[in-house]
Amino acid sequence: MNALSPSPTKEKAGSAAPAPPLALLAELTHRCPLQCPYCSNPVELERSGAELDTATWKRVLEEAVGLGVLQVHFSGGEPTVRKDLVDLVRHAASLGCYTNLITSGVLLDGARLQDLYDAGLDHVQLSFQDTDIESAERIGNFKGAQARKLDLARQVRELGLPLTVNAVVNRHNLGRLEEMIELALKLGAERLEVAHVQYYGWALKNRASLLPTREQLDNATAIVTEARERLKGRLMIDYVIPDYYAKRPKSCMGGWGRQFLNISPAGKVLPCHAAESITGLEFDRVQDRSLADIWRNSPAFQAYRGTDWMPETCRTCDRREIDWGGCRCQAFALTGSADAVDPACGLSPHHAEIFELAEREAGAPPPPFVYRRIGGG
């Protein structure tokens, strides 16, 4: 997700003084003109009336910089829905932050892009649902999206802004992965993120529609491996595989509460964008406590920070300070317990189950999408 990956930091397990976060994902809104079925936003979307106002976001940005944050990633939903986006980017830039806009591109015209550039925007991440127009519009459920995205990409590069193409891949578009790589090159992108769907939020509801087969995954991995070598120095390609076919868990967000924090549209401070899916954890709001206090002392952040919380399988593993126990949200979604070993790990007693589940769902005809929309859960 991040245009710049934070450098790893270390702290003692259970430390009362964690290292400062390096990146903030500012989810300004859950509103979005697209209705992508793979969206990681919560199924219960926040309505516009619950969103933080401009003054509060500015205060939060100041507190974030005071805490040590170097990067601010403006996201949503679709962040360009917010009328104050230019003002917020300008404020973050004035504080010395690297500013990144994560956008679908369908609402952003040249004039407003110029305003964002003048305000200090450093980078644009632009999502594409497919290279095939009909498929892209079916996935996003938005007519005319592809033409708008292509036009925006051209304008981003004309301004000299770095561009990342986000290609969220699934069983419906993996057959055109090579075309997606060529599209990124044609658009002048410096970076391409080939990200298999991660199954949280709306994506979890649509898992049976989106999961690729193992054959599709292996073919995609071979394509990315070849392209990375061939395009070295021209295009950086990040690659994220679906955990359902993994043998070891990923280091989710660099470890729970270690490098990253997320602020929801309503002001909840989260260790990752899917953390609210873990029932039983209560997340503090920026309206009630300072960001520094939440980062350092919130029970939700301390719950899975470091290694002391880990089950024995993880605590004695030589990868415990590499993957930091994997993904707590996935553990909860698939086992019912956020304390469990991430099922993506081959040492999990549930590991074989998710392989079987993936093969069963990916091998069956895909059911219709459940489109992301307020009240659509």
Coordinates of C-alpha atoms in Angstrom, one line a residue:
M1 CA 0.0 0.0 0.0
N2 CA 2.7 2.4 0.8
A3 CA 4.7 4.2 -1.8
L4 CA 7.7 4.1 0.5
S5 CA 8.2 1.1 2.7
P6 CA 9.3 2.0 6.2
S7 CA 12.6 0.7 7.3
P8 CA 12.4 -2.1 9.9
T9 CA 12.7 -1.0 13.5
K10 CA 13.2 -3.1 16.6
E11 CA 12.0 -2.9 20.1
K12 CA 12.1 -5.3 23.0
A13 CA 9.1 -7.5 23.3
G14 CA 6.6 -6.0 25.6
S15 CA 8.4 -2.7 25.7
A16 CA 6.4 0.1 27.3
A17 CA 8.0 2.6 24.9
P18 CA 7.5 1.4 21.3
A19 CA 9.4 2.9 18.5
P20 CA 7.5 5.7 16.7
P21 CA 5.3 4.9 13.8
L22 CA 6.7 5.8 10.4
A23 CA 3.5 5.8 8.3
L24 CA -0.1 7.0 8.7
L25 CA -3.0 5.8 6.6
A26 CA -5.5 8.6 6.7
E27 CA -8.9 7.1 5.7
L28 CA -10.7 10.3 5.0
T29 CA -14.0 8.7 4.0
H30 CA -15.7 5.5 3.1
R31 CA -17.6 7.1 0.3
C32 CA -16.6 6.0 -3.2
P33 CA -18.2 6.0 -6.6
L34 CA -16.8 2.5 -7.3
Q35 CA -18.2 -0.6 -5.6
C36 CA -15.3 -3.0 -5.9
P37 CA -16.2 -6.4 -4.4
Y38 CA -12.6 -6.8 -3.1
C39 CA -12.6 -3.6 -1.0
S40 CA -10.9 -4.0 2.4
N41 CA -13.2 -1.4 4.0
P42 CA -15.5 -2.7 6.8
V43 CA -18.8 -4.1 5.6
E44 CA -20.4 -1.6 7.9
L45 CA -19.3 1.6 6.1
E46 CA -19.2 5.0 7.9
R47 CA -21.6 7.5 6.5
S48 CA -20.4 11.1 5.7
G49 CA -22.0 12.5 8.8
A50 CA -19.6 10.5 11.0
E51 CA -16.4 11.7 9.2
L52 CA -13.8 13.8 11.0
D53 CA -13.9 17.5 10.1
T54 CA -11.0 19.4 8.6
A55 CA -9.8 21.0 11.8
T56 CA -9.6 17.6 13.5
W57 CA -7.7 16.0 10.7
K58 CA -5.2 18.9 10.8
R59 CA -4.7 18.4 14.5
V60 CA -4.3 14.7 14.0
L61 CA -1.7 15.3 11.3
E62 CA 0.2 17.6 13.6
E63 CA 0.1 15.0 16.4
A64 CA 1.2 12.3 13.9
V65 CA 4.3 14.3 12.9
G66 CA 5.1 15.0 16.6
L67 CA 5.0 11.3 17.2
G68 CA 7.5 10.6 14.4
V69 CA 5.3 9.9 11.3
L70 CA 7.2 10.6 8.1
Q71 CA 4.6 9.5 5.5
V72 CA 0.9 10.3 5.2
H73 CA -1.2 8.2 2.8
F74 CA -4.5 9.8 2.0
S75 CA -7.0 7.1 1.3
G76 CA -10.7 6.0 1.7
G77 CA -13.0 5.0 0.1
E78 CA -12.2 7.6 -2.4
P79 CA -10.3 10.5 -0.8
T80 CA -11.1 12.9 -3.6
V81 CA -14.7 12.9 -2.4
R82 CA -13.5 15.2 0.4
K83 CA -13.7 18.9 -0.6
D84 CA -10.9 19.7 1.9
L85 CA -8.4 17.2 0.4
V86 CA -6.2 19.9 -1.1
D87 CA -6.1 21.7 2.3
L88 CA -5.2 18.5 4.1
V89 CA -2.4 17.7 1.7
R90 CA -1.0 21.2 2.0
H91 CA -1.1 21.0 5.8
A92 CA 0.7 17.6 5.8
A93 CA 3.3 18.9 3.3
S94 CA 3.9 22.0 5.4
L95 CA 4.7 19.7 8.4
G96 CA 7.4 18.0 6.3
C97 CA 5.5 14.8 5.5
Y98 CA 5.8 12.7 2.3
T99 CA 2.3 12.8 0.9
N100 CA 0.7 10.0 -1.1
L101 CA -2.7 9.9 -2.7
I102 CA -4.3 6.5 -3.1
T103 CA -7.2 7.0 -5.6
S104 CA -9.5 5.3 -8.1
G105 CA -8.9 8.4 -10.2
V106 CA -12.5 8.7 -11.5
L107 CA -13.3 12.0 -9.7
L108 CA -10.0 13.8 -10.2
D109 CA -9.7 16.2 -13.0
G110 CA -6.6 18.1 -14.2
A111 CA -7.4 21.3 -12.4
R112 CA -7.7 19.7 -9.0
L113 CA -4.7 17.5 -9.7
Q114 CA -2.7 20.7 -10.3
D115 CA -4.0 22.1 -7.0
L116 CA -2.9 19.0 -5.2
Y117 CA 0.5 19.2 -6.9
D118 CA 0.8 22.9 -5.9
A119 CA -0.2 22.0 -2.3
G120 CA 2.8 19.6 -2.1
L121 CA 1.5 16.2 -3.2
D122 CA 4.5 13.9 -3.6
H123 CA 3.0 10.7 -5.2
V124 CA -0.1 9.2 -6.7
Q125 CA -1.2 5.5 -6.5
L126 CA -3.8 4.8 -9.1
S127 CA -5.9 1.6 -9.0
F128 CA -6.9 -0.4 -12.1
Q129 CA -9.5 -3.2 -11.9
D130 CA -8.4 -4.8 -15.3
T131 CA -7.0 -3.9 -18.7
D132 CA -10.2 -5.2 -20.4
I133 CA -12.7 -2.3 -20.2
E134 CA -15.8 -4.5 -19.9
S135 CA -14.3 -6.6 -17.1
A136 CA -12.9 -3.5 -15.3
E137 CA -16.3 -1.8 -15.3
R138 CA -18.0 -5.0 -14.1
I139 CA -15.6 -5.3 -11.2
G140 CA -15.8 -1.7 -10.2
N141 CA -19.5 -1.4 -11.2
F142 CA -18.7 2.0 -12.7
K143 CA -19.2 2.9 -16.4
G144 CA -16.5 5.0 -18.0
A145 CA -13.9 4.5 -15.3
Q146 CA -11.1 3.2 -17.5
A147 CA -11.0 6.2 -19.7
R148 CA -10.9 8.5 -16.7
K149 CA -8.1 6.5 -15.1
L150 CA -5.9 6.5 -18.3
D151 CA -6.4 10.3 -18.6
L152 CA -5.5 10.9 -15.0
A153 CA -2.3 8.8 -15.3
R154 CA -1.2 10.9 -18.3
Q155 CA -1.7 14.1 -16.4
V156 CA 0.1 12.8 -13.3
R157 CA 3.2 12.0 -15.4
E158 CA 2.9 15.3 -17.3
L159 CA 3.2 17.1 -13.9
G160 CA 6.3 15.0 -13.1
L161 CA 4.7 13.3 -10.2
P162 CA 5.8 9.7 -9.4
L163 CA 3.1 7.2 -10.3
T164 CA 2.3 3.8 -8.9
V165 CA -0.2 1.5 -10.6
N166 CA -2.1 -0.6 -8.2
A167 CA -3.3 -3.8 -9.9
V168 CA -5.5 -5.8 -7.6
V169 CA -5.6 -9.2 -9.1
N170 CA -8.1 -12.1 -8.8
R171 CA -9.5 -15.0 -10.8
H172 CA -11.3 -12.6 -13.2
N173 CA -8.3 -10.6 -14.4
L174 CA -5.2 -12.8 -13.8
G175 CA -5.3 -13.9 -17.4
R176 CA -4.3 -10.4 -18.4
L177 CA -1.5 -9.9 -15.9
E178 CA 1.1 -9.4 -18.7
E179 CA -1.1 -6.7 -20.2
M180 CA -1.3 -5.0 -16.8
I181 CA 2.5 -4.9 -16.6
E182 CA 2.7 -3.5 -20.1
L183 CA 0.0 -0.9 -19.2
A184 CA 2.1 0.3 -16.2
L185 CA 5.1 0.7 -18.6
K186 CA 3.0 2.6 -21.1
L187 CA 1.7 4.9 -18.5
G188 CA 5.2 5.7 -17.3
A189 CA 4.7 4.3 -13.8
E190 CA 7.8 3.9 -11.7
R191 CA 6.2 1.2 -9.6
L192 CA 3.6 -1.5 -10.1
E193 CA 1.9 -3.2 -7.2
V194 CA 0.5 -6.6 -8.2
A195 CA -1.6 -7.4 -5.2
H196 CA -3.7 -10.5 -5.0
V197 CA -6.9 -9.8 -3.1
Q198 CA -6.4 -10.0 0.7
Y199 CA -9.6 -11.4 2.2
Y200 CA -10.9 -8.8 4.7
G201 CA -14.1 -6.7 4.7
W202 CA -15.9 -6.9 1.4
A203 CA -13.3 -9.1 -0.1
L204 CA -14.1 -11.8 2.6
K205 CA -17.7 -11.6 1.6
N206 CA -16.7 -12.2 -2.0
R207 CA -13.9 -14.7 -1.5
A208 CA -15.6 -17.5 -3.5
S209 CA -16.0 -15.1 -6.4
L210 CA -12.4 -13.8 -6.3
L211 CA -10.0 -16.6 -5.2
P212 CA -7.8 -17.8 -8.0
T213 CA -6.8 -21.4 -8.6
R214 CA -3.4 -22.6 -7.6
E215 CA -2.5 -22.9 -11.3
Q216 CA -3.5 -19.2 -11.8
L217 CA -1.3 -18.2 -8.9
D218 CA 1.7 -20.2 -10.0
N219 CA 1.4 -18.8 -13.5
A220 CA 1.1 -15.2 -12.1
T221 CA 4.2 -15.8 -9.9
A222 CA 6.2 -16.9 -13.0
I223 CA 5.1 -13.9 -15.0
V224 CA 6.1 -11.5 -12.2
T225 CA 9.4 -13.2 -11.6
E226 CA 10.3 -12.9 -15.3
A227 CA 9.1 -9.3 -15.6
R228 CA 11.1 -8.2 -12.5
E229 CA 14.3 -9.5 -14.1
R230 CA 13.5 -8.1 -17.5
L231 CA 12.4 -4.7 -16.3
K232 CA 15.0 -4.1 -13.6
G233 CA 15.8 -0.5 -13.4
R234 CA 12.7 0.5 -15.4
L235 CA 9.8 -0.7 -13.3
M236 CA 9.7 -1.8 -9.7
I237 CA 7.2 -4.6 -9.2
D238 CA 5.8 -5.4 -5.7
Y239 CA 4.0 -8.7 -5.5
V240 CA 1.6 -9.8 -2.8
I241 CA 0.2 -13.4 -2.9
P242 CA -3.0 -14.5 -1.4
D243 CA -2.4 -15.9 2.1
Y244 CA -4.7 -18.9 1.4
Y245 CA -1.9 -20.4 -0.7
A246 CA 1.1 -19.2 1.5
K247 CA 3.4 -21.4 3.5
R248 CA 4.5 -18.7 5.9
P249 CA 2.6 -15.7 7.1
K250 CA 3.4 -12.2 5.9
S251 CA 4.7 -9.5 8.3
C252 CA 1.3 -7.7 8.3
M253 CA 2.0 -3.9 8.4
G254 CA 5.5 -4.6 9.7
G255 CA 4.0 -6.1 12.9
W256 CA 1.0 -5.1 14.9
G257 CA 1.5 -1.6 16.4
R258 CA 5.2 -1.4 15.3
Q259 CA 5.5 0.8 12.2
F260 CA 2.0 1.8 11.1
L261 CA -1.2 3.3 12.2
N262 CA -4.5 3.8 10.5
I263 CA -7.2 6.4 11.3
S264 CA -10.7 5.6 10.2
P265 CA -13.1 8.2 8.8
A266 CA -14.8 8.4 12.2
G267 CA -11.5 8.9 14.1
K268 CA -10.8 5.4 15.4
V269 CA -7.0 4.7 15.6
L270 CA -6.2 1.2 14.3
P271 CA -3.0 -0.9 14.0
C272 CA -4.2 -1.9 10.5
H273 CA -7.1 -1.1 8.2
A274 CA -8.9 -4.3 9.0
A275 CA -8.5 -4.3 12.8
E276 CA -12.1 -3.4 13.5
S277 CA -13.1 -6.9 12.2
I278 CA -11.7 -8.3 15.5
T279 CA -14.6 -8.2 17.9
G280 CA -13.7 -7.8 21.5
L281 CA -11.1 -5.1 20.9
E282 CA -12.0 -1.5 21.6
F283 CA -10.2 1.1 19.6
D284 CA -9.7 4.6 20.9
R285 CA -10.7 7.7 19.0
V286 CA -8.7 10.8 18.3
Q287 CA -11.6 12.9 19.6
D288 CA -11.0 11.4 23.1
R289 CA -7.2 10.8 23.5
S290 CA -4.0 12.1 21.9
L291 CA -2.5 10.1 19.2
A292 CA 0.7 9.7 21.2
D293 CA -1.2 8.3 24.1
I294 CA -3.1 5.9 22.0
W295 CA 0.0 4.7 20.2
R296 CA 1.9 4.1 23.4
N297 CA -0.8 3.0 25.8
S298 CA -3.9 1.8 24.1
P299 CA -4.8 -1.7 25.1
A300 CA -5.7 -2.5 21.5
F301 CA -2.3 -1.6 20.3
Q302 CA -0.6 -3.4 23.1
A303 CA -2.7 -6.6 22.6
Y304 CA -0.5 -8.0 19.8
R305 CA 2.6 -5.8 19.9
G306 CA 6.0 -7.5 20.1
T307 CA 6.2 -11.2 20.9
D308 CA 4.9 -11.7 24.5
W309 CA 1.4 -12.3 23.3
M310 CA 2.3 -15.1 21.0
P311 CA 1.2 -18.8 21.3
E312 CA 4.0 -21.2 21.9
T313 CA 4.3 -22.2 18.3
C314 CA 5.1 -18.6 17.3
R315 CA 7.1 -17.6 20.4
T316 CA 9.7 -20.3 19.8
C317 CA 9.9 -19.8 16.0
D318 CA 13.0 -18.3 14.5
R319 CA 10.8 -16.1 12.4
R320 CA 9.0 -14.5 15.3
E321 CA 10.7 -11.1 14.7
I322 CA 10.4 -11.4 11.0
D323 CA 6.7 -12.0 10.5
W324 CA 5.6 -10.9 14.0
G325 CA 3.0 -13.7 14.2
G326 CA 1.4 -12.9 10.8
C327 CA -2.1 -11.4 10.5
R328 CA -4.3 -11.2 13.6
C329 CA -7.4 -10.2 11.5
Q330 CA -6.9 -13.3 9.4
A331 CA -6.5 -15.5 12.4
F332 CA -9.7 -14.2 13.8
A333 CA -11.6 -14.5 10.5
L334 CA -10.6 -18.1 9.9
T335 CA -10.3 -19.5 13.4
G336 CA -12.5 -17.3 15.5
S337 CA -9.6 -16.3 17.7
A338 CA -7.2 -13.4 17.1
D339 CA -4.7 -15.1 19.5
A340 CA -4.4 -18.2 17.2
V341 CA -1.5 -19.0 14.9
D342 CA -2.1 -17.3 11.6
P343 CA -3.6 -20.1 9.3
A344 CA -1.3 -19.0 6.5
C345 CA 1.6 -20.5 8.5
G346 CA 2.4 -24.1 7.7
L347 CA 2.7 -24.7 11.5
S348 CA -0.9 -23.8 12.1
P349 CA -3.3 -26.7 12.8
H350 CA -5.7 -24.9 10.5
H351 CA -3.3 -24.6 7.6
A352 CA -4.5 -27.6 5.6
E353 CA -8.1 -26.4 6.0
I354 CA -7.5 -23.1 4.2
F355 CA -5.7 -24.9 1.4
E356 CA -8.7 -27.1 1.0
L357 CA -11.1 -24.2 1.3
A358 CA -9.2 -22.3 -1.4
E359 CA -9.1 -25.2 -3.8
R360 CA -12.8 -25.9 -3.3
E361 CA -13.9 -22.3 -3.8
A362 CA -11.5 -21.5 -6.6
G363 CA -12.5 -24.6 -8.4
A364 CA -16.2 -23.9 -8.4
P365 CA -18.0 -21.4 -10.7
P366 CA -17.8 -17.9 -9.2
P367 CA -21.0 -16.7 -7.6
P368 CA -22.2 -13.1 -8.4
F369 CA -20.4 -10.2 -6.7
V370 CA -21.7 -8.6 -3.6
Y371 CA -20.9 -5.1 -4.5
R372 CA -19.5 -2.7 -1.9
R373 CA -22.2 -0.1 -0.9
I374 CA -23.5 1.5 2.2
G375 CA -26.3 -0.7 3.5
G376 CA -25.3 -3.5 1.2
G377 CA -23.9 -5.9 3.7

